[in-house]
Amino acid sequence: MKKVLTFLVLSCSLLTSYAQSDDFGFDFSVGAEKKLRPGTHVSLEGGVRTMDHTKKVDRWTVGVGADQRLFDNGIFDLKVGLKWEYMWINYPEQTKDKTENYEYEHVVLDENDEPYSYYTDDYMGYNHRHQFWRGRHRTSLSLTAGYQPNKRWSFSWKEVVQYSHYNKAKTTMDRYRVEDVEEDDNGDLAYTYYLDNDNIKEYKAKDRVLLRSKVGVDYNIRKCPVDPYLSAEYGCGLNYSANKWKFSAGADFKINKQNKIDLFYRYQTEDDDDEPNGHFIGLAYNIKF
């Protein structure tokens, strides 16, 4: 067990040192599971996640779910699951430069030059968006296949169709524009700004559908309450353009038959603005009734 803990700590230390420009946060959750009958379970969970190097809360979540085993012969198993979650997402303040595109016509210097036009971006100032919260609910339908060749190793493959609805939201957008610009002795430009006006930025409701594919491997250590695991997940947008990756390494600590603690590290990256790229250390507690 000491070797497993040492391996997890070293892995997290090395991985979090990678891509220092990415964000870092914690992911905490608590869940409860109830067996209704053989092969049928319902669950309830809640959690909180931080961002901005743990300085701010990224989101609060609550969710309910159920899964039904379709097939199990001791080596192969198949189950279907349904889950619903509600999230309160924190959108931090954001500042973006504002530029405008101008067309300039080439000046003909002699008869051998041919006139042409080119475009350039001129710096106009910046927009400052204030922090706001936005609600979102998510429904997921999953199909999971498992393979356990022996008592030690188990492998899984999970496909999830995920529908997310983003509620309407609004915040204040301050527009700062360049009033004057001067050049100092070093040749650097110094800008002075004026506040153009305060605008209310509104975000319309939207719906997104995502397909997630996840593969995982678990190892049961003999005479040890710690089961390490690894997983990789890829998400592809179905009604919008998105590519999401999640890589996780962790271990389940079995306190007893009813109580379990999950400690994990996760790195996620994506090519849209839905979630920040970054590293997460997670701790989850689960109880079975």
CSV table of C-alpha atoms in Angstrom, one decimal:
chain,number,residue,atom,x,y,z
A,1,MET,CA,0.0,0.0,0.0
A,2,LYS,CA,2.9,2.4,0.7
A,3,LYS,CA,4.3,1.7,-2.7
A,4,VAL,CA,0.9,2.5,-4.3
A,5,LEU,CA,0.6,5.8,-2.4
A,6,THR,CA,4.2,6.8,-3.3
A,7,PHE,CA,3.5,6.0,-6.9
A,8,LEU,CA,0.4,8.1,-7.0
A,9,VAL,CA,2.0,11.1,-5.2
A,10,LEU,CA,5.0,11.0,-7.6
A,11,SER,CA,2.8,10.7,-10.6
A,12,CYS,CA,0.6,13.6,-9.6
A,13,SER,CA,3.7,15.8,-8.9
A,14,LEU,CA,5.3,15.0,-12.3
A,15,LEU,CA,2.1,15.5,-14.2
A,16,THR,CA,1.1,18.7,-12.5
A,17,SER,CA,4.5,20.1,-13.4
A,18,TYR,CA,3.7,19.6,-17.0
A,19,ALA,CA,2.1,22.4,-19.0
A,20,GLN,CA,2.5,25.1,-16.4
A,21,SER,CA,0.4,27.5,-18.4
A,22,ASP,CA,-2.6,25.4,-17.8
A,23,ASP,CA,-5.0,25.8,-14.8
A,24,PHE,CA,-5.0,23.8,-11.6
A,25,GLY,CA,-7.9,22.9,-9.3
A,26,PHE,CA,-9.5,20.5,-6.9
A,27,ASP,CA,-12.5,18.3,-7.5
A,28,PHE,CA,-14.5,17.1,-4.5
A,29,SER,CA,-17.6,15.0,-4.5
A,30,VAL,CA,-19.9,12.9,-2.3
A,31,GLY,CA,-22.1,10.2,-3.5
A,32,ALA,CA,-24.6,7.6,-2.3
A,33,GLU,CA,-25.7,4.4,-4.0
A,34,LYS,CA,-28.7,2.1,-3.4
A,35,LYS,CA,-29.2,-1.4,-4.7
A,36,LEU,CA,-32.9,-1.8,-5.6
A,37,ARG,CA,-32.6,-5.4,-6.8
A,38,PRO,CA,-29.8,-7.5,-8.4
A,39,GLY,CA,-28.4,-5.6,-11.3
A,40,THR,CA,-30.3,-2.4,-10.6
A,41,HIS,CA,-28.8,0.6,-8.8
A,42,VAL,CA,-29.8,4.2,-8.2
A,43,SER,CA,-27.4,7.0,-7.1
A,44,LEU,CA,-27.3,10.5,-5.8
A,45,GLU,CA,-24.2,12.8,-5.8
A,46,GLY,CA,-23.0,16.4,-5.3
A,47,GLY,CA,-19.7,18.1,-5.8
A,48,VAL,CA,-17.7,21.3,-6.1
A,49,ARG,CA,-14.7,22.1,-8.3
A,50,THR,CA,-12.2,24.9,-8.1
A,51,MET,CA,-10.2,26.8,-10.8
A,52,ASP,CA,-7.7,29.6,-11.2
A,53,HIS,CA,-5.1,27.6,-9.2
A,54,THR,CA,-7.7,26.8,-6.6
A,55,LYS,CA,-8.5,30.5,-5.9
A,56,LYS,CA,-12.0,30.4,-7.2
A,57,VAL,CA,-15.0,28.0,-7.3
A,58,ASP,CA,-15.5,26.7,-10.8
A,59,ARG,CA,-18.8,24.9,-10.3
A,60,TRP,CA,-21.3,23.3,-8.0
A,61,THR,CA,-23.1,20.2,-9.1
A,62,VAL,CA,-25.9,17.9,-8.0
A,63,GLY,CA,-27.0,14.8,-9.9
A,64,VAL,CA,-29.1,11.6,-9.8
A,65,GLY,CA,-28.6,8.4,-11.8
A,66,ALA,CA,-29.6,4.8,-12.4
A,67,ASP,CA,-28.0,1.9,-14.1
A,68,GLN,CA,-29.3,-1.6,-15.1
A,69,ARG,CA,-27.2,-4.6,-15.8
A,70,LEU,CA,-28.1,-6.3,-19.1
A,71,PHE,CA,-25.7,-9.2,-19.1
A,72,ASP,CA,-23.1,-10.8,-16.8
A,73,ASN,CA,-21.4,-14.2,-17.1
A,74,GLY,CA,-18.6,-13.5,-14.7
A,75,ILE,CA,-16.1,-12.5,-17.4
A,76,PHE,CA,-18.1,-10.2,-19.6
A,77,ASP,CA,-20.8,-7.8,-18.5
A,78,LEU,CA,-22.9,-5.1,-20.1
A,79,LYS,CA,-25.0,-2.3,-18.5
A,80,VAL,CA,-27.0,0.7,-19.4
A,81,GLY,CA,-27.1,3.9,-17.4
A,82,LEU,CA,-29.1,7.2,-17.2
A,83,LYS,CA,-27.9,10.3,-15.4
A,84,TRP,CA,-29.2,13.8,-14.9
A,85,GLU,CA,-27.1,16.7,-13.4
A,86,TYR,CA,-27.6,20.4,-12.7
A,87,MET,CA,-24.6,22.7,-12.6
A,88,TRP,CA,-23.9,26.3,-11.5
A,89,ILE,CA,-21.0,27.4,-13.6
A,90,ASN,CA,-18.8,30.3,-12.7
A,91,TYR,CA,-17.6,32.5,-15.6
A,92,PRO,CA,-14.7,34.7,-14.3
A,93,GLU,CA,-14.1,38.2,-15.4
A,94,GLN,CA,-12.4,38.5,-18.7
A,95,THR,CA,-10.5,41.2,-20.6
A,96,LYS,CA,-10.0,41.0,-24.4
A,97,ASP,CA,-8.3,43.5,-26.7
A,98,LYS,CA,-10.5,45.2,-29.3
A,99,THR,CA,-9.2,45.7,-32.9
A,100,GLU,CA,-10.8,47.0,-36.0
A,101,ASN,CA,-9.9,45.9,-39.5
A,102,TYR,CA,-9.0,48.7,-42.0
A,103,GLU,CA,-8.2,48.6,-45.7
A,104,TYR,CA,-5.2,50.6,-47.0
A,105,GLU,CA,-4.5,51.2,-50.6
A,106,HIS,CA,-1.0,50.9,-51.9
A,107,VAL,CA,0.5,54.3,-53.1
A,108,VAL,CA,1.9,54.0,-56.7
A,109,LEU,CA,5.4,55.5,-56.7
A,110,ASP,CA,6.2,55.0,-60.4
A,111,GLU,CA,4.8,53.5,-63.5
A,112,ASN,CA,6.3,50.1,-62.8
A,113,ASP,CA,4.3,49.6,-59.6
A,114,GLU,CA,0.9,48.0,-59.6
A,115,PRO,CA,-1.7,49.3,-57.1
A,116,TYR,CA,-3.0,46.9,-54.6
A,117,SER,CA,-4.8,46.9,-51.2
A,118,TYR,CA,-3.9,45.3,-47.9
A,119,TYR,CA,-5.6,45.0,-44.5
A,120,THR,CA,-4.3,45.7,-41.0
A,121,ASP,CA,-5.7,45.4,-37.5
A,122,ASP,CA,-5.6,48.7,-35.5
A,123,TYR,CA,-5.7,48.5,-31.7
A,124,MET,CA,-8.8,50.3,-30.5
A,125,GLY,CA,-8.9,49.4,-26.7
A,126,TYR,CA,-10.3,46.5,-24.8
A,127,ASN,CA,-13.5,45.0,-23.5
A,128,HIS,CA,-13.9,43.9,-19.8
A,129,ARG,CA,-16.5,41.3,-19.0
A,130,HIS,CA,-17.6,41.1,-15.4
A,131,GLN,CA,-17.9,37.7,-13.5
A,132,PHE,CA,-21.2,35.9,-13.7
A,133,TRP,CA,-22.9,32.5,-12.9
A,134,ARG,CA,-24.8,30.4,-15.5
A,135,GLY,CA,-27.0,27.4,-14.9
A,136,ARG,CA,-26.8,24.3,-17.0
A,137,HIS,CA,-28.5,20.9,-16.8
A,138,ARG,CA,-27.1,17.7,-18.4
A,139,THR,CA,-28.7,14.4,-19.3
A,140,SER,CA,-26.4,11.4,-20.2
A,141,LEU,CA,-27.3,8.0,-21.6
A,142,SER,CA,-24.5,5.4,-21.3
A,143,LEU,CA,-23.6,1.9,-22.4
A,144,THR,CA,-20.7,0.2,-20.6
A,145,ALA,CA,-19.0,-3.1,-21.4
A,146,GLY,CA,-16.7,-4.8,-18.9
A,147,TYR,CA,-14.2,-7.6,-19.3
A,148,GLN,CA,-12.6,-9.3,-16.2
A,149,PRO,CA,-10.3,-12.1,-17.3
A,150,ASN,CA,-9.3,-12.9,-13.7
A,151,LYS,CA,-9.7,-11.6,-10.1
A,152,ARG,CA,-6.9,-9.0,-10.5
A,153,TRP,CA,-7.5,-7.2,-13.8
A,154,SER,CA,-10.7,-5.6,-15.2
A,155,PHE,CA,-11.1,-3.5,-18.4
A,156,SER,CA,-14.0,-1.3,-19.4
A,157,TRP,CA,-15.3,0.6,-22.4
A,158,LYS,CA,-18.0,3.2,-22.0
A,159,GLU,CA,-20.0,5.2,-24.6
A,160,VAL,CA,-22.0,8.2,-23.5
A,161,VAL,CA,-24.4,10.4,-25.4
A,162,GLN,CA,-24.6,13.7,-23.5
A,163,TYR,CA,-27.2,16.4,-23.9
A,164,SER,CA,-26.5,19.8,-22.2
A,165,HIS,CA,-28.8,22.8,-22.0
A,166,TYR,CA,-27.3,26.2,-21.1
A,167,ASN,CA,-29.6,28.6,-19.5
A,168,LYS,CA,-29.9,32.3,-20.4
A,169,ALA,CA,-27.5,34.6,-18.6
A,170,LYS,CA,-26.3,38.2,-18.6
A,171,THR,CA,-23.5,40.3,-17.3
A,172,THR,CA,-22.0,43.8,-17.6
A,173,MET,CA,-19.5,44.5,-20.4
A,174,ASP,CA,-17.3,47.6,-20.0
A,175,ARG,CA,-15.8,49.0,-23.2
A,176,TYR,CA,-12.6,50.9,-22.8
A,177,ARG,CA,-11.4,52.8,-25.9
A,178,VAL,CA,-8.1,54.5,-26.7
A,179,GLU,CA,-8.3,58.3,-26.0
A,180,ASP,CA,-4.6,59.2,-26.5
A,181,VAL,CA,-1.3,57.4,-27.1
A,182,GLU,CA,2.2,58.6,-26.5
A,183,GLU,CA,5.6,57.2,-27.1
A,184,ASP,CA,8.1,57.2,-24.2
A,185,ASP,CA,11.9,57.6,-24.4
A,186,ASN,CA,12.3,53.8,-24.9
A,187,GLY,CA,10.0,53.8,-27.9
A,188,ASP,CA,7.1,52.1,-26.0
A,189,LEU,CA,3.6,53.2,-26.5
A,190,ALA,CA,1.6,54.4,-23.4
A,191,TYR,CA,-2.2,54.5,-23.8
A,192,THR,CA,-4.9,56.4,-22.0
A,193,TYR,CA,-8.4,55.2,-22.1
A,194,TYR,CA,-12.0,56.4,-21.7
A,195,LEU,CA,-15.0,54.3,-20.8
A,196,ASP,CA,-17.3,54.2,-23.8
A,197,ASN,CA,-20.3,52.9,-22.1
A,198,ASP,CA,-21.6,50.1,-19.9
A,199,ASN,CA,-23.3,47.4,-21.9
A,200,ILE,CA,-25.4,44.5,-20.7
A,201,LYS,CA,-24.0,41.3,-22.4
A,202,GLU,CA,-26.7,38.7,-22.8
A,203,TYR,CA,-26.1,35.0,-23.5
A,204,LYS,CA,-28.9,33.1,-25.2
A,205,ALA,CA,-29.9,29.6,-24.2
A,206,LYS,CA,-28.3,26.9,-26.2
A,207,ASP,CA,-28.2,23.1,-26.5
A,208,ARG,CA,-25.2,20.9,-27.1
A,209,VAL,CA,-24.8,17.2,-27.8
A,210,LEU,CA,-21.6,15.4,-27.1
A,211,LEU,CA,-20.4,11.8,-27.7
A,212,ARG,CA,-17.9,10.6,-25.1
A,213,SER,CA,-15.9,7.4,-25.4
A,214,LYS,CA,-13.9,6.1,-22.4
A,215,VAL,CA,-11.6,3.2,-21.8
A,216,GLY,CA,-10.3,2.2,-18.4
A,217,VAL,CA,-8.2,-0.5,-16.7
A,218,ASP,CA,-8.4,-1.4,-12.9
A,219,TYR,CA,-6.1,-3.6,-10.9
A,220,ASN,CA,-7.1,-5.4,-7.7
A,221,ILE,CA,-4.1,-5.7,-5.4
A,222,ARG,CA,-4.2,-9.0,-3.4
A,223,LYS,CA,-4.8,-8.5,0.3
A,224,CYS,CA,-4.8,-4.7,-0.1
A,225,PRO,CA,-7.8,-2.3,0.2
A,226,VAL,CA,-6.3,-0.1,-2.6
A,227,ASP,CA,-7.2,-0.6,-6.3
A,228,PRO,CA,-5.3,1.6,-8.7
A,229,TYR,CA,-6.8,2.5,-12.1
A,230,LEU,CA,-6.1,4.4,-15.4
A,231,SER,CA,-8.5,5.8,-17.9
A,232,ALA,CA,-8.7,7.9,-21.1
A,233,GLU,CA,-11.7,9.7,-22.5
A,234,TYR,CA,-12.4,11.4,-25.8
A,235,GLY,CA,-15.4,13.7,-26.4
A,236,CYS,CA,-16.6,14.8,-29.8
A,237,GLY,CA,-19.3,17.4,-30.4
A,238,LEU,CA,-22.3,16.2,-32.5
A,239,ASN,CA,-24.1,19.4,-33.1
A,240,TYR,CA,-21.1,21.7,-32.7
A,241,SER,CA,-17.3,21.5,-33.2
A,242,ALA,CA,-15.5,20.3,-30.1
A,243,ASN,CA,-12.7,17.8,-29.2
A,244,LYS,CA,-12.2,17.0,-25.5
A,245,TRP,CA,-9.6,14.7,-23.9
A,246,LYS,CA,-9.4,13.6,-20.3
A,247,PHE,CA,-6.7,11.4,-18.8
A,248,SER,CA,-7.0,10.1,-15.3
A,249,ALA,CA,-4.9,8.0,-12.8
A,250,GLY,CA,-6.1,7.2,-9.3
A,251,ALA,CA,-7.0,4.6,-6.7
A,252,ASP,CA,-10.0,3.4,-4.8
A,253,PHE,CA,-9.5,3.0,-1.1
A,254,LYS,CA,-12.0,0.5,0.4
A,255,ILE,CA,-12.8,1.4,4.0
A,256,ASN,CA,-15.3,-1.5,4.2
A,257,LYS,CA,-18.0,-3.0,2.0
A,258,GLN,CA,-20.2,0.1,2.2
A,259,ASN,CA,-17.7,2.9,2.2
A,260,LYS,CA,-15.1,3.9,-0.4
A,261,ILE,CA,-12.8,6.8,-1.1
A,262,ASP,CA,-11.5,7.7,-4.6
A,263,LEU,CA,-8.3,9.7,-4.9
A,264,PHE,CA,-7.3,10.7,-8.5
A,265,TYR,CA,-5.4,13.0,-10.8
A,266,ARG,CA,-6.9,14.2,-14.1
A,267,TYR,CA,-5.6,16.2,-17.0
A,268,GLN,CA,-8.1,17.6,-19.4
A,269,THR,CA,-7.8,19.6,-22.6
A,270,GLU,CA,-10.2,20.8,-25.3
A,271,ASP,CA,-10.4,23.1,-28.2
A,272,ASP,CA,-13.4,25.2,-27.2
A,273,ASP,CA,-14.1,27.6,-24.3
A,274,ASP,CA,-16.5,25.4,-22.4
A,275,GLU,CA,-14.0,24.3,-19.8
A,276,PRO,CA,-10.4,25.4,-19.1
A,277,ASN,CA,-7.5,23.2,-19.9
A,278,GLY,CA,-5.8,22.0,-16.8
A,279,HIS,CA,-4.8,19.6,-14.0
A,280,PHE,CA,-7.1,18.5,-11.2
A,281,ILE,CA,-6.6,16.6,-8.0
A,282,GLY,CA,-9.9,14.9,-7.0
A,283,LEU,CA,-11.3,13.3,-3.8
A,284,ALA,CA,-14.6,11.4,-3.9
A,285,TYR,CA,-16.4,9.6,-1.1
A,286,ASN,CA,-19.1,7.0,-1.9
A,287,ILE,CA,-21.4,5.0,0.4
A,288,LYS,CA,-23.6,2.1,-0.5
A,289,PHE,CA,-26.8,1.2,1.2
